[in-house]
Short mmCIF file of C-alpha atoms in Angstrom, two decimals:
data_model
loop_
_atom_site.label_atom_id
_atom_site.label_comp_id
_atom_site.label_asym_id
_atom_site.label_seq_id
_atom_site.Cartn_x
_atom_site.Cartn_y
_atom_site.Cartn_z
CA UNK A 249 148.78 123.84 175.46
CA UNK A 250 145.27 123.02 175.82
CA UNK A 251 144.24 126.80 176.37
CA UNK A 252 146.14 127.16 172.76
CA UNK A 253 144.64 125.12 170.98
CA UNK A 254 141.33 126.44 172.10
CA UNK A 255 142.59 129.77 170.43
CA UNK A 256 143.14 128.67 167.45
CA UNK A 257 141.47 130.32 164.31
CA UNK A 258 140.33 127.76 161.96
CA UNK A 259 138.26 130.23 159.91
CA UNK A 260 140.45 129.52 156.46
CA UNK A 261 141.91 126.22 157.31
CA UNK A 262 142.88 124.00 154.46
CA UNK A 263 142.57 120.72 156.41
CA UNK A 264 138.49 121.87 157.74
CA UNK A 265 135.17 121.93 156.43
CA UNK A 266 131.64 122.89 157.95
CA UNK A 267 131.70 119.33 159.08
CA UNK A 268 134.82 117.81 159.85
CA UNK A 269 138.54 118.49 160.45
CA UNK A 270 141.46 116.59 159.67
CA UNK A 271 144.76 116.31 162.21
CA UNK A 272 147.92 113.76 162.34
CA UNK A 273 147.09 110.47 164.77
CA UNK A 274 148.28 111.42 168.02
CA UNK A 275 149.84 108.62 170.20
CA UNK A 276 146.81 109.21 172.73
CA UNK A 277 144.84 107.88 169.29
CA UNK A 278 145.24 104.06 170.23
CA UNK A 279 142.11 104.18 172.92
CA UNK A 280 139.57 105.18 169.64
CA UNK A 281 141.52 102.95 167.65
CA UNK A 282 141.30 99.74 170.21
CA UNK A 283 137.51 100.47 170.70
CA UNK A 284 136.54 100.90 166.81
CA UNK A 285 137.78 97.09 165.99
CA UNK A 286 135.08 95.91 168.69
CA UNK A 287 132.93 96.90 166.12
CA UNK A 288 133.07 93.65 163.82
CA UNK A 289 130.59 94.57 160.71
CA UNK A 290 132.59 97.78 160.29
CA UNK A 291 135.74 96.12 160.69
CA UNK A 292 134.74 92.87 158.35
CA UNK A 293 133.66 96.03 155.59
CA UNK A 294 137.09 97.49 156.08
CA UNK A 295 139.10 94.41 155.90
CA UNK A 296 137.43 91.85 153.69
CA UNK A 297 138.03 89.74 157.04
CA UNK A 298 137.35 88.70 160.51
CA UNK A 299 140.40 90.53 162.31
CA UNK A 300 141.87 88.87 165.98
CA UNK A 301 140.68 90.08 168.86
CA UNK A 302 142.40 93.55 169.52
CA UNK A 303 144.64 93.96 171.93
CA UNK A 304 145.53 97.57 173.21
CA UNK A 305 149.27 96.94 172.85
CA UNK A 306 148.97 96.89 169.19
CA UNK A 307 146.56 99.99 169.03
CA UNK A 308 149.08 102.10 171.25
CA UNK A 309 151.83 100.37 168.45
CA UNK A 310 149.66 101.49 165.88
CA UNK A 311 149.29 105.22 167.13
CA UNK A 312 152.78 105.85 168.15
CA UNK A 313 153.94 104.51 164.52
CA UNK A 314 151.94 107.02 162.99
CA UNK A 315 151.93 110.13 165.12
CA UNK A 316 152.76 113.18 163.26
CA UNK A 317 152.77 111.83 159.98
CA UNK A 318 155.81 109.94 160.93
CA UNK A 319 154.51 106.16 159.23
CA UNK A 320 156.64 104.76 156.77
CA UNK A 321 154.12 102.01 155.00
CA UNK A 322 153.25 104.10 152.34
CA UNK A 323 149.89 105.78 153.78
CA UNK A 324 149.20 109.39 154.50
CA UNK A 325 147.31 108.55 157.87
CA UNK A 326 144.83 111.47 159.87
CA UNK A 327 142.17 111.35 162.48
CA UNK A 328 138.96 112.76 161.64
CA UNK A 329 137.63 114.91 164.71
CA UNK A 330 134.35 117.28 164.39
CA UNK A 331 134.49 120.56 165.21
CA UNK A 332 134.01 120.41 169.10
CA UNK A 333 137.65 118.49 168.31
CA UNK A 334 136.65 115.16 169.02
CA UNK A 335 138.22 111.87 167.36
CA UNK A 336 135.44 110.22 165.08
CA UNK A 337 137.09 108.05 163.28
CA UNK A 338 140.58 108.12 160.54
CA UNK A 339 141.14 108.30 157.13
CA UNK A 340 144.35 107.84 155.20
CA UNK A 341 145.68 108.63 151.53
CA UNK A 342 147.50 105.42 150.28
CA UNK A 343 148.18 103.24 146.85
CA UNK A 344 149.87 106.51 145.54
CA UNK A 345 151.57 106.43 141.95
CA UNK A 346 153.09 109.05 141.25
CA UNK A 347 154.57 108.07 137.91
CA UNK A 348 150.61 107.29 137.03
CA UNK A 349 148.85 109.85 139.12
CA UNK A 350 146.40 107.17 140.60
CA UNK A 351 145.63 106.97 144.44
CA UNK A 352 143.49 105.35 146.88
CA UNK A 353 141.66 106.46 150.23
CA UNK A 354 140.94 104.24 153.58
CA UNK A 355 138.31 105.73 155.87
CA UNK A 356 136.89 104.77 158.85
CA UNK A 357 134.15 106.33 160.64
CA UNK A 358 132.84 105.62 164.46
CA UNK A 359 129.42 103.94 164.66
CA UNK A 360 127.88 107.00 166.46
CA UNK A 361 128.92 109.29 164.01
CA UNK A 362 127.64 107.50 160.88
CA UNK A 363 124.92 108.31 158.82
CA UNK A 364 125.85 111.98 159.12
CA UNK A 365 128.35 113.38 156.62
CA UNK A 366 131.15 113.36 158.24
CA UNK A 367 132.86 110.51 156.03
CA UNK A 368 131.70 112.50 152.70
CA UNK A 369 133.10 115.79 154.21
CA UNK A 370 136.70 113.85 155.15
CA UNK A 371 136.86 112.60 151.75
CA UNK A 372 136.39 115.19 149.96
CA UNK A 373 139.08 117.25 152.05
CA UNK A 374 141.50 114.28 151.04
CA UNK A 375 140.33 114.66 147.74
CA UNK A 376 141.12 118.33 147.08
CA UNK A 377 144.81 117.82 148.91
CA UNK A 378 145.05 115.01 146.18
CA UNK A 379 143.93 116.30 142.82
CA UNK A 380 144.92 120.07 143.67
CA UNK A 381 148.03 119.79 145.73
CA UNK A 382 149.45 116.66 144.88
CA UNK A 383 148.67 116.98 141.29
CA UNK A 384 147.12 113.09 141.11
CA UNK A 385 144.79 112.73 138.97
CA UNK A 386 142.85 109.52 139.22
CA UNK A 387 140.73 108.21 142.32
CA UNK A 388 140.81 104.26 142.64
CA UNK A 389 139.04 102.17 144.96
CA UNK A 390 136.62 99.56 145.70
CA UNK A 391 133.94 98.91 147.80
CA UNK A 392 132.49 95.33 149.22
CA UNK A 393 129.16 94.17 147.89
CA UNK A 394 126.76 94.98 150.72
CA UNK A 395 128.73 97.96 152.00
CA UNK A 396 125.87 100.16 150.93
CA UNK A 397 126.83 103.12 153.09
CA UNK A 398 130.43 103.32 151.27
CA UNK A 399 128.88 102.90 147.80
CA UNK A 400 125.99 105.81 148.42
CA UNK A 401 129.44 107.80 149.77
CA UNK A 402 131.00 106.95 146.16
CA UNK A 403 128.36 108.29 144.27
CA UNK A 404 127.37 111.82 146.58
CA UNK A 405 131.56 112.11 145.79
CA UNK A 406 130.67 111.87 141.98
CA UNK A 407 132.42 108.94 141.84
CA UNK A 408 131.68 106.80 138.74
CA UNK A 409 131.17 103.18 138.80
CA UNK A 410 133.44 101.26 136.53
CA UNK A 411 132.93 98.01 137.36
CA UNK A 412 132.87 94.99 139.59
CA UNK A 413 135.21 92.04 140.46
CA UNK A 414 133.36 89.18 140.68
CA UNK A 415 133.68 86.52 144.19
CA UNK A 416 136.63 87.95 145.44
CA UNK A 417 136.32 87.88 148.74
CA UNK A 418 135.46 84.67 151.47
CA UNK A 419 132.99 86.27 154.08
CA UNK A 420 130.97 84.60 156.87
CA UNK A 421 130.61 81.71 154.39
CA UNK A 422 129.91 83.44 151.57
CA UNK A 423 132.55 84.62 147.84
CA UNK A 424 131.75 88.78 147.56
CA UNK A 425 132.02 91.30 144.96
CA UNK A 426 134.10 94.34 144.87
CA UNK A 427 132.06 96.73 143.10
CA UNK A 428 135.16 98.79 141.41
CA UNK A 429 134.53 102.95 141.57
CA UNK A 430 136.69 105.77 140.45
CA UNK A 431 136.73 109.44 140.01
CA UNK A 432 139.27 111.84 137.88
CA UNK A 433 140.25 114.87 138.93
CA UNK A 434 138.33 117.02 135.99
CA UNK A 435 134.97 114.86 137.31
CA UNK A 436 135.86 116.35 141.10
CA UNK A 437 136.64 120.08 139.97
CA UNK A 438 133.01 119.31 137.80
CA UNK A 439 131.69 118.26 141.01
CA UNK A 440 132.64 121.09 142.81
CA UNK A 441 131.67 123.57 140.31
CA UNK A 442 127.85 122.25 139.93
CA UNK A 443 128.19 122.10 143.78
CA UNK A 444 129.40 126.21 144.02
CA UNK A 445 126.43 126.92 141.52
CA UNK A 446 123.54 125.51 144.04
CA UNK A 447 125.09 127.16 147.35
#
């Protein structure tokens, strides 16, 4: 299998970018997944909380529920791997109404691996599936006040600011903001057109 996978051309896949690539969570997913949550400001971003301890039973839960697109809470879920084909982190398509086109987006990406594009590139392949395939039409979500990484993500994206919900959110001691962003899908096909014009 592994010497066909290798063969694989990925020259006009849908699902890659010059960055990243996106694949369905594999059960063998749970080790990346158990060692991410040991990362507790990434996590306490994520959640809006301090999470358990993790345990590796409910990582390989986690992973088996969701292989293959087979999860039934609602979510979309993939792992994001780079080219070479290694897991860097997941993202997942979720909060879809259909009836109202709206939609959300969870991402996750390794602490090694930050910093670099690879969430931006992962989004925006969610993004097109979601405006262009799935004919949604408006991008929803939120991101916690001092989560400065996310919010310069929100804005390379073209998202707009739209506003922010005040003390939300009990952290380490402290009541957080969600600072509120969104994006429609005539902004993204704007954003790819001025993007086409500079390449």
């Amino acid at each position: 299998m592994k010497d066909t996978i290798g063969k694989i051309d990925y020259t006009n896949y849908f699902w890659q970018d010059d960055k990243v690539r996106l694949r369905s969570i594999q059960p063998e997913d749970w080790e990346g997944d158990y060692l991410s949550k040991f990362d507790s400001p990434a996590r306490r971003l994520l959640e809006c909380a301090i999470e358990l301890p993790p345990t590796i039973s409910s990582s390989k839960k986690f992973a088996e529920e969701d292989a293959d697109f087979a999860g039934t809470n609602g979510r979309i879920m993939f792992t994001v791997e780079n080219l070479e084909g290694r897991s860097i982190g997941g993202i997942n398509l979720n909060s879809i109404d259909e009836r109202n086109g709206t939609f959300s987006i969870g991402i996750v990406i390794d602490k090694e691996h930050r910093g670099k594009g690879y969430g931006t590139s992962a989004m925006r392949i969610l993004l097109k599936y979601a405006f262009l395939e799935r004919r949604l039409n408006k991008f929803n979500d939120y991101v916690l006040e001092g989560n400065e990484g996310s919010a310069k993500m929100m804005k390379n994206l073209g998202c707009v600011q739209e506003g922010v919900r005040r003390q939300v959110v009990y952290l380490n001691g402290q009541y957080l903001d969600f600072i509120l962003f969104g994006l429609t899908k005539d902004e993204f096909i704007e954003t790819i057109k001025a993007e086409r014009t500079y390449e």
